[in-house]
């Protein structure tokens, strides 16, 4: 069980405000301050510093927060495991992004679920940003995401590589010959919502050519991949998607790939989990099982 002062520290980190933390914990503000002072004395370091009216973590505080957050998440998982062990069952909670969930449920994933009939699964279907928050808060054990990740606190392992392409309706008429990104900036662009890995990839790719999504004539932002495909099919704009999401439409001839010479990319779908968790070995074994399928 976590020391109550560690819980106080994590709550202060959540709100970055002693008063809000004290209200959340139902403690007096002096009591919260005493808990933080105890930890600072224990580790012989300052954990917070003030900048006008705001507080911020020191570099030592950030290290301690990362460590305590991992321990807190492990404790949640441990409690769940102990509860499930009484029923002689195991439980795995994981998340998949909306693109993967709608179009690319891995055969390895379904094969694994089918082969573990005594395991309870809790599957979350969110965008990349939300799934990483779930990982940080111990809600899920791992996530399968697309998008650009470089956070050192995660173990990031490739599962599958996919072509990422521009598409438009086969009925769409361009005002000029299309060869490069710069030629389509007068088009209406249909994109995913903020926090989506699919959007993150596009933003990064465009930035390499000093282009922003705001440089397109108009934008439509949608939080549902199927809706985007339908909008593009009905010539409401162009979009950039994983080829797997539109293979059927391309084969039928309702969508066509944009002939962009400066936009050739493959991107990984990745299996992500908390690197410093005491359950890292279990997650690594699960990743290898899924990859081998």
Coordinates of C-alpha atoms in Angstrom, one line a residue:
X1 CA 0.0 0.0 0.0
X2 CA 1.3 3.4 -0.9
X3 CA 2.3 5.7 1.9
X4 CA -0.4 8.3 2.4
X5 CA 2.1 11.1 1.9
X6 CA 2.9 9.8 -1.5
X7 CA -0.8 9.9 -2.4
X8 CA -0.8 13.5 -1.2
X9 CA 2.2 14.3 -3.5
X10 CA 0.5 12.7 -6.5
X11 CA -2.7 14.6 -5.8
X12 CA -0.7 17.9 -5.6
X13 CA 0.9 17.0 -8.9
X14 CA -2.5 16.3 -10.5
X15 CA -3.8 19.8 -9.6
X16 CA -0.6 21.8 -9.2
X17 CA -2.4 23.6 -6.4
X18 CA -2.2 22.9 -2.7
X19 CA -5.7 24.2 -2.0
X20 CA -7.3 22.0 -4.6
X21 CA -5.3 19.0 -3.5
X22 CA -6.4 19.5 0.1
X23 CA -10.1 19.7 -0.9
X24 CA -9.7 16.6 -3.0
X25 CA -8.1 14.7 -0.1
X26 CA -10.3 16.2 2.5
X27 CA -7.3 17.5 4.4
X28 CA -6.3 20.9 5.7
X29 CA -3.8 22.8 3.6
X30 CA -1.2 22.8 6.4
X31 CA -1.5 19.0 6.5
X32 CA -0.8 18.8 2.7
X33 CA 2.2 21.1 3.2
X34 CA 3.5 18.9 6.0
X35 CA 3.2 15.7 3.8
X36 CA 5.2 17.4 1.1
X37 CA 7.8 18.7 3.6
X38 CA 8.2 15.2 5.0
X39 CA 9.0 13.8 1.5
X40 CA 11.4 16.7 0.8
X41 CA 13.2 15.9 4.0
X42 CA 13.1 12.2 3.3
X43 CA 14.7 12.6 -0.1
X44 CA 16.7 15.6 0.8
X45 CA 15.5 17.7 -2.2
X46 CA 12.9 20.3 -3.1
X47 CA 9.9 18.9 -5.0
X48 CA 8.2 22.1 -6.0
X49 CA 9.1 25.7 -6.8
X50 CA 6.8 28.8 -7.1
X51 CA 6.5 31.1 -10.1
X52 CA 4.3 34.0 -9.1
X53 CA 1.0 32.3 -8.2
X54 CA 1.7 28.9 -9.7
X55 CA 3.7 25.9 -8.5
X56 CA 5.9 23.7 -10.7
X57 CA 7.8 20.4 -10.2
X58 CA 11.5 20.7 -9.8
X59 CA 13.7 18.2 -11.8
X60 CA 13.8 16.1 -8.7
X61 CA 10.1 16.3 -8.3
X62 CA 9.6 15.1 -11.9
X63 CA 11.8 12.1 -11.3
X64 CA 9.9 11.3 -8.1
X65 CA 6.5 11.8 -9.7
X66 CA 7.4 9.4 -12.6
X67 CA 8.5 6.8 -10.1
X68 CA 5.6 7.2 -7.7
X69 CA 3.0 7.2 -10.6
X70 CA 4.4 4.0 -11.9
X71 CA 4.2 2.4 -8.4
X72 CA 0.7 3.7 -8.0
X73 CA -0.4 2.2 -11.3
X74 CA 1.3 -1.1 -10.4
X75 CA -0.6 -1.2 -7.2
X76 CA -3.9 -0.8 -9.0
X77 CA -3.0 -3.6 -11.3
X78 CA -1.9 -5.8 -8.4
X79 CA -5.2 -5.2 -6.6
X80 CA -7.0 -6.2 -9.8
X81 CA -4.9 -9.3 -10.2
X82 CA -5.5 -10.4 -6.6
X83 CA -9.3 -9.9 -7.0
X84 CA -9.3 -11.9 -10.2
X85 CA -7.1 -14.7 -8.6
X86 CA -9.9 -15.4 -6.2
X87 CA -12.1 -16.2 -9.2
X88 CA -9.2 -18.2 -10.8
X89 CA -9.3 -15.8 -13.7
X90 CA -6.9 -13.2 -15.1
X91 CA -7.8 -9.7 -16.4
X92 CA -6.2 -7.7 -19.1
X93 CA -7.2 -4.1 -19.9
X94 CA -6.0 -2.6 -23.1
X95 CA -6.8 0.1 -25.6
X96 CA -6.9 0.4 -29.4
X97 CA -7.1 3.7 -31.4
X98 CA -10.2 4.4 -33.4
X99 CA -8.5 3.7 -36.7
X100 CA -7.2 0.4 -35.6
X101 CA -10.5 -0.5 -33.9
X102 CA -12.6 0.3 -36.9
X103 CA -10.5 -1.1 -39.7
X104 CA -7.5 -3.0 -38.5
X105 CA -8.2 -5.3 -35.6
X106 CA -5.1 -7.4 -35.8
X107 CA -5.6 -11.1 -36.4
X108 CA -3.0 -11.6 -33.7
X109 CA -5.1 -9.7 -31.2
X110 CA -8.3 -11.6 -32.0
X111 CA -6.4 -14.9 -32.0
X112 CA -4.9 -14.1 -28.6
X113 CA -8.4 -13.3 -27.2
X114 CA -9.9 -16.4 -28.7
X115 CA -7.1 -18.5 -27.2
X116 CA -7.5 -17.2 -23.7
X117 CA -11.0 -18.1 -22.7
X118 CA -10.4 -17.9 -18.9
X119 CA -9.2 -14.3 -19.2
X120 CA -11.4 -11.3 -18.7
X121 CA -10.7 -8.5 -21.2
X122 CA -11.5 -4.8 -20.8
X123 CA -11.1 -3.1 -24.2
X124 CA -11.0 0.7 -24.6
X125 CA -11.6 2.4 -27.9
X126 CA -10.2 5.9 -27.9
X127 CA -7.8 8.2 -29.7
X128 CA -4.0 8.0 -29.1
X129 CA -3.9 10.9 -26.6
X130 CA -6.6 9.5 -24.4
X131 CA -5.1 6.0 -24.4
X132 CA -1.7 7.3 -23.3
X133 CA -3.5 9.1 -20.4
X134 CA -5.2 5.8 -19.5
X135 CA -1.7 4.2 -19.5
X136 CA -0.4 7.0 -17.3
X137 CA -3.3 6.5 -14.8
X138 CA -3.2 2.7 -14.7
X139 CA -6.5 2.2 -16.4
X140 CA -5.1 0.0 -19.1
X141 CA -2.0 -2.4 -19.2
X142 CA -1.1 -1.6 -22.8
X143 CA -2.3 0.2 -25.9
X144 CA -2.0 -0.4 -29.7
X145 CA -1.8 3.0 -31.3
X146 CA -0.7 4.9 -34.4
X147 CA 0.9 8.3 -34.2
X148 CA 4.3 9.7 -33.4
X149 CA 5.6 8.6 -29.9
X150 CA 9.0 9.4 -28.5
X151 CA 8.3 9.5 -24.7
X152 CA 11.0 7.7 -22.8
X153 CA 8.6 6.5 -20.1
X154 CA 7.0 4.1 -22.6
X155 CA 8.2 1.0 -24.1
X156 CA 7.3 1.4 -27.8
X157 CA 7.3 -1.8 -29.9
X158 CA 6.3 -2.0 -33.6
X159 CA 3.5 -4.5 -34.5
X160 CA 2.7 -3.6 -38.1
X161 CA 3.7 -1.1 -40.8
X162 CA 1.0 0.6 -43.0
X163 CA 1.0 2.8 -46.1
X164 CA -0.3 6.3 -45.3
X165 CA -1.8 7.9 -48.4
X166 CA -3.8 10.9 -49.7
X167 CA -7.2 10.1 -51.2
X168 CA -10.0 11.8 -53.0
X169 CA -13.3 10.8 -54.6
X170 CA -13.0 9.3 -58.1
X171 CA -15.5 12.0 -59.2
X172 CA -13.3 14.8 -57.9
X173 CA -12.1 17.4 -60.4
X174 CA -8.8 19.2 -59.6
X175 CA -8.3 22.7 -61.0
X176 CA -4.7 21.8 -62.0
X177 CA -2.4 18.9 -62.5
X178 CA -1.5 17.3 -59.1
X179 CA 2.1 16.3 -58.4
X180 CA 3.0 17.5 -54.9
X181 CA 1.5 18.7 -51.6
X182 CA 1.7 22.3 -52.7
X183 CA -0.7 21.6 -55.6
X184 CA -3.6 20.6 -53.3
X185 CA -3.5 23.4 -50.8
X186 CA -6.6 25.0 -52.4
X187 CA -8.6 21.8 -51.5
X188 CA -10.8 21.3 -48.5
X189 CA -9.0 18.9 -46.1
X190 CA -10.9 16.4 -44.0
X191 CA -9.0 15.5 -40.8
X192 CA -9.4 13.6 -37.5
X193 CA -10.0 15.2 -34.1
X194 CA -7.2 16.7 -31.9
X195 CA -5.4 13.9 -30.0
X196 CA -5.8 11.5 -32.9
X197 CA -2.6 9.6 -34.0
X198 CA -3.7 9.9 -37.6
X199 CA -3.9 13.7 -37.4
X200 CA -0.5 13.8 -35.5
X201 CA 1.2 11.9 -38.3
X202 CA -0.2 14.3 -41.0
X203 CA 0.8 17.4 -39.0
X204 CA 4.4 16.1 -38.6
X205 CA 4.7 15.1 -42.3
X206 CA 3.4 18.5 -43.5
X207 CA 5.7 20.4 -41.1
X208 CA 8.7 18.8 -42.7
X209 CA 7.7 20.7 -45.8
X210 CA 6.9 23.9 -43.9
X211 CA 3.2 23.4 -44.4
X212 CA 0.4 23.5 -41.8
X213 CA -3.1 22.0 -42.1
X214 CA -4.3 25.6 -41.8
X215 CA -2.7 26.3 -45.2
X216 CA -5.5 24.3 -46.9
X217 CA -8.4 26.3 -48.1
X218 CA -10.9 24.8 -45.7
X219 CA -11.0 22.1 -43.0
X220 CA -13.6 19.6 -41.8
X221 CA -12.7 17.9 -38.5
X222 CA -14.4 14.6 -37.7
X223 CA -13.8 12.1 -34.8
X224 CA -15.1 9.1 -36.8
X225 CA -13.0 7.4 -39.5
X226 CA -16.1 5.9 -41.3
X227 CA -17.6 9.3 -41.5
X228 CA -14.4 10.7 -43.1
X229 CA -14.4 7.9 -45.7
X230 CA -18.0 8.6 -46.5
X231 CA -17.4 12.4 -46.8
X232 CA -14.4 11.8 -49.2
X233 CA -16.5 9.3 -51.2
X234 CA -19.1 11.9 -51.6
X235 CA -16.6 14.5 -52.8
X236 CA -16.8 16.7 -49.8
X237 CA -13.0 17.0 -49.6
X238 CA -9.7 15.1 -49.6
X239 CA -8.1 13.3 -46.8
X240 CA -5.0 11.4 -45.7
X241 CA -5.6 7.9 -44.2
X242 CA -4.1 4.5 -43.8
X243 CA -4.4 2.6 -47.0
X244 CA -6.0 -0.4 -45.1
X245 CA -8.9 2.0 -44.1
X246 CA -9.8 2.6 -47.8
X247 CA -8.6 -0.5 -49.6
X248 CA -12.1 -1.6 -50.4
X249 CA -13.1 1.8 -51.8
X250 CA -10.0 2.0 -53.9
X251 CA -10.6 -1.5 -55.3
X252 CA -14.2 -0.6 -56.1
X253 CA -13.1 2.7 -57.8
X254 CA -15.1 5.0 -55.5
X255 CA -11.8 6.5 -54.1
X256 CA -8.4 7.1 -55.8
X257 CA -5.0 7.7 -54.3
X258 CA -3.5 11.2 -54.8
X259 CA -0.5 11.0 -57.1
X260 CA 1.9 12.9 -54.8
X261 CA 5.5 12.5 -55.6
X262 CA 6.6 14.1 -52.3
X263 CA 4.3 12.1 -50.0
X264 CA 5.4 8.5 -49.7
X265 CA 5.3 7.2 -46.2
X266 CA 4.8 4.0 -44.2
X267 CA 4.0 4.2 -40.5
X268 CA 4.1 1.7 -37.7
X269 CA 1.2 0.6 -35.4
X270 CA 2.9 0.2 -32.0
X271 CA 2.3 -1.8 -28.9
X272 CA 2.9 0.6 -26.0
X273 CA 3.2 0.0 -22.2
X274 CA 4.8 1.6 -19.2
X275 CA 8.5 0.9 -19.3
X276 CA 9.3 1.0 -15.6
X277 CA 6.4 -1.1 -14.4
X278 CA 7.1 -4.2 -12.4
X279 CA 4.8 -5.9 -14.9
X280 CA 7.0 -4.9 -17.9
X281 CA 8.2 -8.5 -18.3
X282 CA 4.6 -9.7 -18.6
X283 CA 3.8 -7.0 -21.2
X284 CA 6.9 -7.9 -23.2
X285 CA 5.8 -11.5 -23.3
X286 CA 2.4 -10.5 -24.4
X287 CA 3.8 -8.3 -27.1
X288 CA 6.0 -11.2 -28.4
X289 CA 3.0 -13.6 -28.4
X290 CA 0.9 -11.1 -30.4
X291 CA 3.8 -10.4 -32.8
X292 CA 4.5 -14.1 -33.4
X293 CA 0.8 -14.7 -34.3

